[in-house]
Tab-separated table of C-alpha atoms in Angstrom:
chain	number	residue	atom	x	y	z
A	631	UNK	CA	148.487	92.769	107.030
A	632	UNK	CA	146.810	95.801	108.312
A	633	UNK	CA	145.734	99.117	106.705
A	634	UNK	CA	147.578	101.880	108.597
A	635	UNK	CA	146.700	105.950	108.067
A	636	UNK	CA	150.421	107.468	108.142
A	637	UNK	CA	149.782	111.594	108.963
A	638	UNK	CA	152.621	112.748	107.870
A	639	UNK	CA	154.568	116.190	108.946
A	640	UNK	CA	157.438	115.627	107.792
A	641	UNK	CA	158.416	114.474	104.249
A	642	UNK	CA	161.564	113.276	104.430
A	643	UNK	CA	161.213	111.204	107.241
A	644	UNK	CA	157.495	110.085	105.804
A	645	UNK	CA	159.607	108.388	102.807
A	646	UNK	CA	161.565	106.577	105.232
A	647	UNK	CA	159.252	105.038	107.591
A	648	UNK	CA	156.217	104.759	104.700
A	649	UNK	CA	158.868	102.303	103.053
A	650	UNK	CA	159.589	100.512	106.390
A	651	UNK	CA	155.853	99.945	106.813
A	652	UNK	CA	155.213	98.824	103.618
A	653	UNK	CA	158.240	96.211	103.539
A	654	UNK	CA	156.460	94.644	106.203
A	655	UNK	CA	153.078	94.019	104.338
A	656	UNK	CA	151.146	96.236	105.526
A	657	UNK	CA	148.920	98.622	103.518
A	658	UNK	CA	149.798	102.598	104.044
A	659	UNK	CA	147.396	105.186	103.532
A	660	UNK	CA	149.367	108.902	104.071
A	661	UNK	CA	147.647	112.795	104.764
A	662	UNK	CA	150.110	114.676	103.936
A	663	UNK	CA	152.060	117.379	105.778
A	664	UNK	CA	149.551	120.406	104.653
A	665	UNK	CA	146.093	118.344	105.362
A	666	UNK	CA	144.900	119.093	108.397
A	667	UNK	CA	141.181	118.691	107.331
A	668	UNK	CA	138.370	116.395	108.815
A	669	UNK	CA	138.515	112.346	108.074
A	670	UNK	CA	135.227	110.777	109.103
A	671	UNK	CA	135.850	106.980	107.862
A	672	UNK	CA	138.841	106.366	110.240
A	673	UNK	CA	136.694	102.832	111.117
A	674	UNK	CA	138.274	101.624	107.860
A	675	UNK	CA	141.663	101.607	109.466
A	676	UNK	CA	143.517	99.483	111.476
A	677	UNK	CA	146.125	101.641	113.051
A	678	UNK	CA	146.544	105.355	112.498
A	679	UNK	CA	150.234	106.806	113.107
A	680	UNK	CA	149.900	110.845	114.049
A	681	UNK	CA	153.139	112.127	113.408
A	682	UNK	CA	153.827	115.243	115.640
A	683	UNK	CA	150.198	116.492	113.857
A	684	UNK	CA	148.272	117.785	117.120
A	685	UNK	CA	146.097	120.021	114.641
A	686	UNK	CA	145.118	116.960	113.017
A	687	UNK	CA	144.509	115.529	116.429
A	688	UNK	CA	142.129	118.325	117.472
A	689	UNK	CA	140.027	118.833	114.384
A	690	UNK	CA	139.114	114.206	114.373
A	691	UNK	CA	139.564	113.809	117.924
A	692	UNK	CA	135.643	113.322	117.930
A	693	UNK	CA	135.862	110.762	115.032
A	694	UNK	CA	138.726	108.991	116.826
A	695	UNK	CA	136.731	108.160	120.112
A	696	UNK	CA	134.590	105.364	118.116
A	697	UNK	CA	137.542	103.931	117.053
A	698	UNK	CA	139.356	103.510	119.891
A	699	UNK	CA	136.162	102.078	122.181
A	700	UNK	CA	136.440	98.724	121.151
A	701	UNK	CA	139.953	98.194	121.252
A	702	UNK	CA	140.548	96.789	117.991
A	703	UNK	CA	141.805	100.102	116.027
A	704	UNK	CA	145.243	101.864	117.766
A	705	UNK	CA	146.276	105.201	117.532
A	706	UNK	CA	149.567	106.234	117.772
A	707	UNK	CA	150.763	109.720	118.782
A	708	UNK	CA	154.762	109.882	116.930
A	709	UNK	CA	156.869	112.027	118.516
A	710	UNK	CA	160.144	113.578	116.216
A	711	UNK	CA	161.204	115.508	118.709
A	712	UNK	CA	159.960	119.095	118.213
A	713	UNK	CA	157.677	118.773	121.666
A	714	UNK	CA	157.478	121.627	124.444
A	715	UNK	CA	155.609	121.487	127.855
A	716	UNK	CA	152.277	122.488	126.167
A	717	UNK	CA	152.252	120.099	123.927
A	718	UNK	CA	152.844	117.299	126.083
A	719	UNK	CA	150.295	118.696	128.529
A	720	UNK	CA	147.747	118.158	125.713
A	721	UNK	CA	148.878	114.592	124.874
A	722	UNK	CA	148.924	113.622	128.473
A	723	UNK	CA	144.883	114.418	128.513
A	724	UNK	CA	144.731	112.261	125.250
A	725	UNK	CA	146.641	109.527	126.847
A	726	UNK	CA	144.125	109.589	129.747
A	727	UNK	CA	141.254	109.715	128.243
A	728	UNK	CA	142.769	106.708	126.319
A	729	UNK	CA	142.206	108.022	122.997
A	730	UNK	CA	146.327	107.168	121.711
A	731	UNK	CA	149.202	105.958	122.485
A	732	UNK	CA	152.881	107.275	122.225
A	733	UNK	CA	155.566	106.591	120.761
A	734	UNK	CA	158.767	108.399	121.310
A	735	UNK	CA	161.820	108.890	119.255
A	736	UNK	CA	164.478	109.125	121.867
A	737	UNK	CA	164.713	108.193	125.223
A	738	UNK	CA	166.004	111.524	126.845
A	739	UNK	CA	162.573	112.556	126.143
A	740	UNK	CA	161.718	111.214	129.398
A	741	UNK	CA	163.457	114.778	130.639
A	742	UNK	CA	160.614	116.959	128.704
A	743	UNK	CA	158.862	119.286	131.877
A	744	UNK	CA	155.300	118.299	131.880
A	745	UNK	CA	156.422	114.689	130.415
A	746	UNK	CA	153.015	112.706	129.066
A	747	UNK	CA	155.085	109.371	129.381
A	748	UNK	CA	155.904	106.737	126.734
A	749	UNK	CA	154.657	103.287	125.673
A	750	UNK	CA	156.821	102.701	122.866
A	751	UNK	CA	160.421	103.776	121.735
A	752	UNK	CA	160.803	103.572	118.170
A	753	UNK	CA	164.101	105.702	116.987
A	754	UNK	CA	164.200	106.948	113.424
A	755	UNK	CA	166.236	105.050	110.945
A	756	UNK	CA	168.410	104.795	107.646
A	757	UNK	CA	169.798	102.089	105.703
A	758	UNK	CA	173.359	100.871	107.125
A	759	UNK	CA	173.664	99.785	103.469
A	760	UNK	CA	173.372	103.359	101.801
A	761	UNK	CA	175.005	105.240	104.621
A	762	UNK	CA	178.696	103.945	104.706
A	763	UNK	CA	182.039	103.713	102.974
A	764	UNK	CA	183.341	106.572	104.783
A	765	UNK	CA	186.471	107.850	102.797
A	766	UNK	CA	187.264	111.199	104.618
A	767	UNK	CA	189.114	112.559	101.745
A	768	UNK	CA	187.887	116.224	101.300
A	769	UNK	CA	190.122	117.966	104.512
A	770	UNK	CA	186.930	119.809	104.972
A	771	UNK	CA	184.738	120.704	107.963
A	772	UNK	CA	180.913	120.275	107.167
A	773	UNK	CA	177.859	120.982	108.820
A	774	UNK	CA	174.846	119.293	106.766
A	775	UNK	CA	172.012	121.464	108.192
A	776	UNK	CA	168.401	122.769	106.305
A	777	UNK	CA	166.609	126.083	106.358
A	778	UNK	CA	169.081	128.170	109.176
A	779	UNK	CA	168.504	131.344	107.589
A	780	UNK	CA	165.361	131.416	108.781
A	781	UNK	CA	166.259	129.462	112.290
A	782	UNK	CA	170.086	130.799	113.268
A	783	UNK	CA	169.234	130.423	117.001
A	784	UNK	CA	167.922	126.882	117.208
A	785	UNK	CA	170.464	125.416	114.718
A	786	UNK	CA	173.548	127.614	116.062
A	787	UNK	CA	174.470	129.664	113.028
A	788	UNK	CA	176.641	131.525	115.185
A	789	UNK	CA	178.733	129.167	116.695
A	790	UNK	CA	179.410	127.389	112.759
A	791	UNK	CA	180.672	130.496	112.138
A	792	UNK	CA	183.061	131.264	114.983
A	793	UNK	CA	184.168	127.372	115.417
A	794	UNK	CA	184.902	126.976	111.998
A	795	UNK	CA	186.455	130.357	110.753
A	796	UNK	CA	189.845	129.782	109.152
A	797	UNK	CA	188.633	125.964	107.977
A	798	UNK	CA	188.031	124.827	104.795
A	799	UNK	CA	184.671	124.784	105.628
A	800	UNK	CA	181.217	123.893	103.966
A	801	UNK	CA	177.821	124.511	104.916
A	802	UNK	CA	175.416	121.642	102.884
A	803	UNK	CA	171.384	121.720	103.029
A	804	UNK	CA	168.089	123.455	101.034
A	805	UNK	CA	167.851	127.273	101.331
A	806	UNK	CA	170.856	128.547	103.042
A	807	UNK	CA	171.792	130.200	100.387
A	808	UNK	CA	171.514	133.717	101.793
A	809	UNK	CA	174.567	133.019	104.312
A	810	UNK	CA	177.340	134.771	103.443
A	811	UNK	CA	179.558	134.305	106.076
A	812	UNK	CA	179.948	130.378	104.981
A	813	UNK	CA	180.311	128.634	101.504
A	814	UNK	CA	177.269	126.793	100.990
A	815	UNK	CA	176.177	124.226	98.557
A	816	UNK	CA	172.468	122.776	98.104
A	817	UNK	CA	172.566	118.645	97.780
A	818	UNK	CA	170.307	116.384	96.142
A	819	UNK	CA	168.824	113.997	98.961
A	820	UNK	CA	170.094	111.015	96.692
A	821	UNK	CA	173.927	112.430	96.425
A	822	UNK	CA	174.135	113.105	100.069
A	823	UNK	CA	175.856	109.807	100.956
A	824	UNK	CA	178.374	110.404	98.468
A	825	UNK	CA	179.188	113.440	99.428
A	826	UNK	CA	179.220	112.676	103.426
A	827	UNK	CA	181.516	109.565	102.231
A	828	UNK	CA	184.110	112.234	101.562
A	829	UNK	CA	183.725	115.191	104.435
A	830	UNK	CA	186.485	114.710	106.784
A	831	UNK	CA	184.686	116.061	109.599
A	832	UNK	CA	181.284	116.988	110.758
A	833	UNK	CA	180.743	119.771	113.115
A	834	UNK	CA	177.264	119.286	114.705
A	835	UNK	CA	175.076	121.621	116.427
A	836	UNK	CA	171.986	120.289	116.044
A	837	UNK	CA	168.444	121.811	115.785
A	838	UNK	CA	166.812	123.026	119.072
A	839	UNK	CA	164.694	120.891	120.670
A	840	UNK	CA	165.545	117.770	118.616
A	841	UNK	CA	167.014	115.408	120.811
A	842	UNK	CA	169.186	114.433	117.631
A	843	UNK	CA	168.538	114.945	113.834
A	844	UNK	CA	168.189	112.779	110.644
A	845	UNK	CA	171.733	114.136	109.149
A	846	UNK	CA	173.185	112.893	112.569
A	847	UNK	CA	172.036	109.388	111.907
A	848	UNK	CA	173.323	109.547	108.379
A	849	UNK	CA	176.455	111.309	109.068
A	850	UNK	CA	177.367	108.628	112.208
A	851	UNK	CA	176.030	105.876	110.111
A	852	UNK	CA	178.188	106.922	107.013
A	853	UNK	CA	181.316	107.110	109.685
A	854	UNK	CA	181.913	110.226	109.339
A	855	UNK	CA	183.967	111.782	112.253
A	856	UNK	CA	181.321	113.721	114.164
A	857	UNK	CA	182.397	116.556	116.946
A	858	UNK	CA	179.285	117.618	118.094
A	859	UNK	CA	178.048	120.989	120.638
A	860	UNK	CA	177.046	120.010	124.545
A	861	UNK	CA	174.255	120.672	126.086
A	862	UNK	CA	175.127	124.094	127.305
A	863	UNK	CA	175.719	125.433	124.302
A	864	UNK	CA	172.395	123.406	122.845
A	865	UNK	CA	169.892	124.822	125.601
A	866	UNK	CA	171.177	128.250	125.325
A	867	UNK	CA	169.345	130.854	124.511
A	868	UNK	CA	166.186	128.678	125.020
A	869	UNK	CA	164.150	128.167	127.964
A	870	UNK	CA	165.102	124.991	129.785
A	871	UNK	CA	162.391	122.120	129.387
A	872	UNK	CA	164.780	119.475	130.680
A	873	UNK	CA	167.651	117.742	129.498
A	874	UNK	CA	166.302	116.150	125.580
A	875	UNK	CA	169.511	116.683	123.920
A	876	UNK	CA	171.006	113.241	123.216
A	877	UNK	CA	173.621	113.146	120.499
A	878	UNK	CA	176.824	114.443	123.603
A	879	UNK	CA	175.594	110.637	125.034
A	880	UNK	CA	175.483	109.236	121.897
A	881	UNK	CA	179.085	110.006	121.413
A	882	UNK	CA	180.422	109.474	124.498
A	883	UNK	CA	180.161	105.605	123.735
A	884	UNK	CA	183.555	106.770	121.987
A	885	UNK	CA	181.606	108.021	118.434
A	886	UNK	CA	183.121	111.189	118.593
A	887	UNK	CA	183.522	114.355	120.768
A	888	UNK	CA	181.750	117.692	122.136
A	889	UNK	CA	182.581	120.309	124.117
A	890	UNK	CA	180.288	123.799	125.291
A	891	UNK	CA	183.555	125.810	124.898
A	892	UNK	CA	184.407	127.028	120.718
A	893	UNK	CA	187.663	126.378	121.560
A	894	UNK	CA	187.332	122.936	122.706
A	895	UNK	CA	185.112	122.268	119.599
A	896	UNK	CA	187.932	123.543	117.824
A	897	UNK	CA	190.398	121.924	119.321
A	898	UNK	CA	188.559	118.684	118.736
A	899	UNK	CA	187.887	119.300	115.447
A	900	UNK	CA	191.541	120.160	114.421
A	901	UNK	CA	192.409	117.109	115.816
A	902	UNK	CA	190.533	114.789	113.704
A	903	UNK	CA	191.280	116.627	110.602
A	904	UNK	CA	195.435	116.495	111.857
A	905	UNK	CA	195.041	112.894	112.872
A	906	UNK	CA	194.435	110.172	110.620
A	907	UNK	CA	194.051	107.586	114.018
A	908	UNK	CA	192.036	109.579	115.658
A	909	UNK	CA	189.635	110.344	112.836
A	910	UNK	CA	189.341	106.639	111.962
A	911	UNK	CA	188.395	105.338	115.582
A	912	UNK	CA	185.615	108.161	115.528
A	913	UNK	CA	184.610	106.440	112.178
A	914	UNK	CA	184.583	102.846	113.250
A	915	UNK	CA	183.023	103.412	116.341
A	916	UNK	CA	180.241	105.896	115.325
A	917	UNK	CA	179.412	103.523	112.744
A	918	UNK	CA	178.705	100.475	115.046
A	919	UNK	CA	176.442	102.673	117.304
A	920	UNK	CA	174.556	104.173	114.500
A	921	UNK	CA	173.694	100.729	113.460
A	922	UNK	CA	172.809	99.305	116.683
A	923	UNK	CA	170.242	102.300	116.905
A	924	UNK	CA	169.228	103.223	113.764
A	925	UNK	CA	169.455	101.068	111.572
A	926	UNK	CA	166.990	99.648	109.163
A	927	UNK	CA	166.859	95.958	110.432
A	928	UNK	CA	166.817	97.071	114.410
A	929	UNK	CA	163.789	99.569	113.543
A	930	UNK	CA	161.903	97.939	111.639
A	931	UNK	CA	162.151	94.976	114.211
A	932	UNK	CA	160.203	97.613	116.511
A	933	UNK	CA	157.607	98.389	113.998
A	934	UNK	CA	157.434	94.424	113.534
A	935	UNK	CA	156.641	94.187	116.964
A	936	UNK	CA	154.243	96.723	117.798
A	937	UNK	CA	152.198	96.306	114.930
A	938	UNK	CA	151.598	92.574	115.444
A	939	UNK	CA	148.520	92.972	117.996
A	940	UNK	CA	145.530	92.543	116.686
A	941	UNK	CA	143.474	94.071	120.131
A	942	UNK	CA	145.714	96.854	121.810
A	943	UNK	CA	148.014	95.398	124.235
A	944	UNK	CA	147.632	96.175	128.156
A	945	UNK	CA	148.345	99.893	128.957
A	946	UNK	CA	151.911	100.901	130.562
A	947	UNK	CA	152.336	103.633	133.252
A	948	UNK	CA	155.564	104.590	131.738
């Protein structure tokens, strides 16, 4: 067992991975999202996870250099995919100066300008057992998306609007209530797999510069028929730090669709929602990827084995 300092920054996925942590034995300390104050005892911990926290990083990054000198304590920058050049220019000097170790969420990362490199890949994950029983019975079009009043550029707003005009369409997530253009609906996290059960189709654009999203992993892992933006349509109106966007590869195994035209989008969307087949291969197929990559067993497999060292293992040039 070892005693691990989770700094958290993001709550939702904190539940998540706190539980996977702690199913494997291990003790879990957490700072929450809002503490970004000074902790001088970090000798009492094994292992310290940084989730995307670089103001955390800055304000102990004089209390972590003791603990990482004799190689028995590891810290662990965590990536969720909200990086940019700068940032990565400031973990690369960490990572030099040997002071952490990263571990990124997706692979397309690898793309990021100014790239700081990777010695782990750890996706994020949901339980296969939750997530499923897709039914598909609501003939609507849903985009499950939080907060894009206040973010209608990096989450697409626009292009919900235009693709799915004429629909019976639905927009679910916390304070979107001031769209007007869209019937929305506020979920409880625990009814959300009931209610992605029944949506017929998913339009997803994503949140810019996430190289995919939680409610992707849920909404491929429920089966729900997914037809997704491309990476045109994703990077604009953006600057271009390289190609992150992953969910268009993700689906190209056969999970589902995207296009960087509306029409096509529409066009693919119509098409599940007119054809019973179609939508059902999308379903079956985005269901076998999700768990192959996300789910619960294959993460925490990951977790298993990085966390079994008790001395940091050799350093990669990744």
């Amino acid at each position: 067992m070892k005693k691990i300092l989770y700094v958290s920054c993001h709550s939702v996925l904190q539940v998540d991975e706190v539980k996977l942590l702690r199913g494997l034995n291990h003790k879990v300390d957490i700072v929450e999202p809002s503490d970004n104050s000074l902790h001088p005892d970090l000798s009492q911990y094994d292992v310290v996870i940084v989730v995307h926290r670089m103001n955390w990083l800055s304000v102990n990054c004089d209390n972590l250099r003791p603990v990482c000198a004799d190689g028995h304590q590891a810290i662990y920058y965590r990536s969720i995919g909200q990086s940019h050049p700068r940032l990565e220019q400031k973990l690369n000097q960490l990572r030099r100066e040997k002071l952490l170790r990263i571990i990124r969420y997706s692979p397309s990362e690898e793309h990021l300008n100014s790239y700081a490199g990777q010695d782990y890949l750890i996706r994020f994950s949901k339980d296969h057992n939750v997530y499923k029983g897709w039914e598909g019975s609501d003939n609507k079009c849903a985009t499950f998306c939080n907060h894009i009043w206040n973010r209608p550029v990096h989450c697409k707003l626009k292009y919900i609007e235009q693709v799915t005009e004429g629909l019976d369409r639905i927009l679910y997530g916390w304070d979107n209530e001031k769209i007007t253009t869209i019937p929305t609906q506020e979920l409880k996290f625990e009814d959300i797999p009931a209610v992605m059960r029944k949506t017929s189709v998913a339009f997803y654009c994503g949140t810019f510069p996430a190289s995919y999203t939680l409610s992707f992993i849920e909404l491929l892992m429920t089966g729900v028929p997914v037809i997704s933006i491309g990476k045109n349509l994703f990077y604009e109106d953006h600057p271009y730090w390289g190609d992150m966007f992953e969910v268009p590869d993700i689906l190209a195994y056969g999970a589902g669709s995207w296009a960087d035209k509306p029409g096509h989008i529409r066009d693919a969307i119509d098409n599940v929602l007119e054809n019973r087949e179609v939508a059902e291969q999308y379903s079956e197929e985005g269901r076998r990827i999700a768990i192959k990559l996300f789910s619960e067993p294959v993460v925490k497999a990951q977790w298993k084995d990085l966390l079994k060292h008790t001395t940091w293992p050799p350093w990669t040039n990744k």
